[in-house]
Every structure is written in structure tokens, then in C-alpha cells.
Short mmCIF file of C-alpha atoms in Angstrom, two decimals:
data_model
loop_
_atom_site.label_atom_id
_atom_site.label_comp_id
_atom_site.label_asym_id
_atom_site.label_seq_id
_atom_site.Cartn_x
_atom_site.Cartn_y
_atom_site.Cartn_z
CA MET A 243 -3.13 -30.33 23.20
CA LYS A 244 -5.98 -29.52 25.90
CA PHE A 245 -7.69 -27.90 23.90
CA HIS A 246 -8.00 -30.57 21.11
CA PRO A 247 -11.38 -31.17 19.56
CA ASP A 248 -10.06 -34.50 19.81
CA ARG A 249 -9.31 -34.83 23.52
CA ASN A 250 -12.43 -33.07 24.40
CA PRO A 251 -15.57 -34.21 22.03
CA ASP A 252 -18.46 -32.42 22.25
CA ASN A 253 -16.97 -29.85 24.19
CA LYS A 254 -17.77 -26.16 22.54
CA GLU A 255 -15.70 -24.23 25.23
CA ALA A 256 -12.18 -26.77 24.29
CA GLU A 257 -13.78 -26.10 20.71
CA GLU A 258 -13.75 -22.00 20.89
CA LYS A 259 -10.38 -22.12 22.27
CA PHE A 260 -8.87 -24.64 20.34
CA LYS A 261 -9.86 -21.82 17.22
CA GLU A 262 -8.51 -19.42 18.98
CA GLY A 263 -4.96 -20.40 19.42
CA ASN A 264 -5.10 -21.16 15.77
CA GLU A 265 -6.08 -17.95 14.46
CA ALA A 266 -3.30 -16.24 17.23
CA TYR A 267 -0.77 -18.65 15.48
CA GLU A 268 -1.81 -18.16 11.90
CA ILE A 269 -1.36 -13.98 12.81
CA LEU A 270 2.06 -14.27 14.42
CA SER A 271 3.46 -16.55 11.89
CA ASN A 272 2.38 -14.23 8.96
CA PRO A 273 4.96 -11.17 9.16
CA ASP A 274 1.96 -9.01 6.98
CA LYS A 275 -0.81 -10.64 9.08
CA ARG A 276 1.56 -9.67 12.49
CA ALA A 277 2.10 -6.19 11.10
CA ALA A 278 -1.37 -5.71 10.78
CA TYR A 279 -2.84 -6.81 13.67
CA ASP A 280 0.08 -4.50 15.17
CA ARG A 281 -0.87 -1.07 13.42
CA HIS A 282 -4.79 -2.08 13.49
CA GLY A 283 -5.76 -4.80 16.44
CA HIS A 284 -8.21 -7.32 15.75
CA ALA A 285 -9.62 -5.55 12.88
CA GLY A 286 -6.31 -5.30 11.04
CA VAL A 287 -6.74 -9.39 9.80
CA ASP A 288 -10.39 -9.77 10.75
CA PRO A 289 -12.60 -10.08 7.45
CA SER A 290 -15.46 -8.83 8.70
CA MET A 291 -14.00 -6.04 10.02
CA GLY A 292 -12.85 -3.66 7.32
CA ALA A 293 -10.31 -0.95 7.87
CA GLY A 294 -7.31 -2.49 6.23
CA GLY A 295 -8.66 -5.75 7.26
CA TYR A 296 -6.27 -8.33 5.53
CA GLY A 297 -9.04 -10.12 3.81
CA GLY A 298 -11.25 -7.61 2.32
CA GLY A 299 -14.59 -7.36 4.15
CA ARG A 300 -15.96 -3.48 4.12
CA GLY A 301 -16.86 -2.57 7.31
CA GLY A 302 -14.61 0.77 7.55
CA ALA A 303 -12.75 3.11 5.82
CA GLY A 304 -9.96 1.55 3.62
CA PHE A 305 -6.89 2.49 1.44
CA SER A 306 -8.95 3.81 -1.55
CA ASP A 307 -11.67 5.37 0.47
CA ILE A 308 -8.41 7.74 2.14
CA LEU A 309 -7.36 8.67 -0.99
CA LYS A 310 -10.85 9.13 -3.03
CA PRO A 311 -10.56 12.54 -2.26
CA LEU A 312 -7.16 13.08 -2.89
CA VAL A 313 -8.21 11.67 -6.44
CA ILE A 314 -11.55 14.07 -6.52
CA PHE A 315 -9.61 17.54 -5.77
CA LEU A 316 -6.88 16.55 -8.49
CA ALA A 317 -9.30 15.85 -10.58
CA ALA A 318 -10.91 19.00 -10.14
CA VAL A 319 -7.71 21.14 -10.30
CA SER A 320 -7.31 19.36 -13.89
CA VAL A 321 -10.26 20.61 -15.11
CA VAL A 322 -9.68 23.86 -13.68
CA ALA A 323 -6.32 23.97 -15.80
CA VAL A 324 -8.11 22.94 -18.93
CA VAL A 325 -10.92 25.76 -18.11
CA VAL A 326 -8.13 28.27 -17.62
CA ASN A 327 -6.14 27.07 -20.59
CA VAL A 328 -8.58 27.35 -23.11
CA ALA A 329 -10.40 30.20 -21.69
CA VAL A 330 -8.28 33.19 -21.01
CA PRO A 331 -6.31 32.46 -24.42
CA ILE A 332 -10.09 32.91 -26.04
CA TYR A 333 -11.34 35.51 -23.33
CA ASN A 334 -7.98 37.72 -24.26
CA THR A 335 -8.15 37.88 -28.43
CA LEU A 336 -12.31 39.39 -27.61
#
């Protein structure tokens, strides 16, 4: 209650401290947000930071960014497999 806005009207410092306390409580009381904070620090729960941020900002590499090279590789392997399965039998008949 020390930094509550009702007890500190027009005090920007008290307002910021109160907001920080509320944010900390919100993160610590939610198991998912707490785990994200434990793994990535403030970036794990700040939507504007991205990087697995809890809210979905695009400031850094997310899960889909990590999987994108794997998906591209698997697509390339699939194309090669199709070409080999189609081209090799045709080549063998020549």
C-alpha cells in the first residue's frame, strides 16, 4: 500500500513502483508466465520483446523461426525423394 496511487496522487515514482509490483505479482502468480520468466528473463514475459515472449511480440527469434530451417530442409528432402523416385526408373529404361 506504500506506493498505491490513491495514497500518492500525482507521484510518478510511486506510480511506477506500484506498476512494477503489480507486474511482478502477475508473473509470479501465473505458472506459465513464471516459467517463461525463469527461462528468458523479462524478455520471456514482455510482449514487445518477442523471443518467446508471453504476449506475442516479434522482437526476436520465436519458436517458428527456429523450426523454419528444419521445415525447409524436410521440404527439400521430399523434393529430392520425388525426383529420384521418378527420374531413376525413367533413366533405367533408356
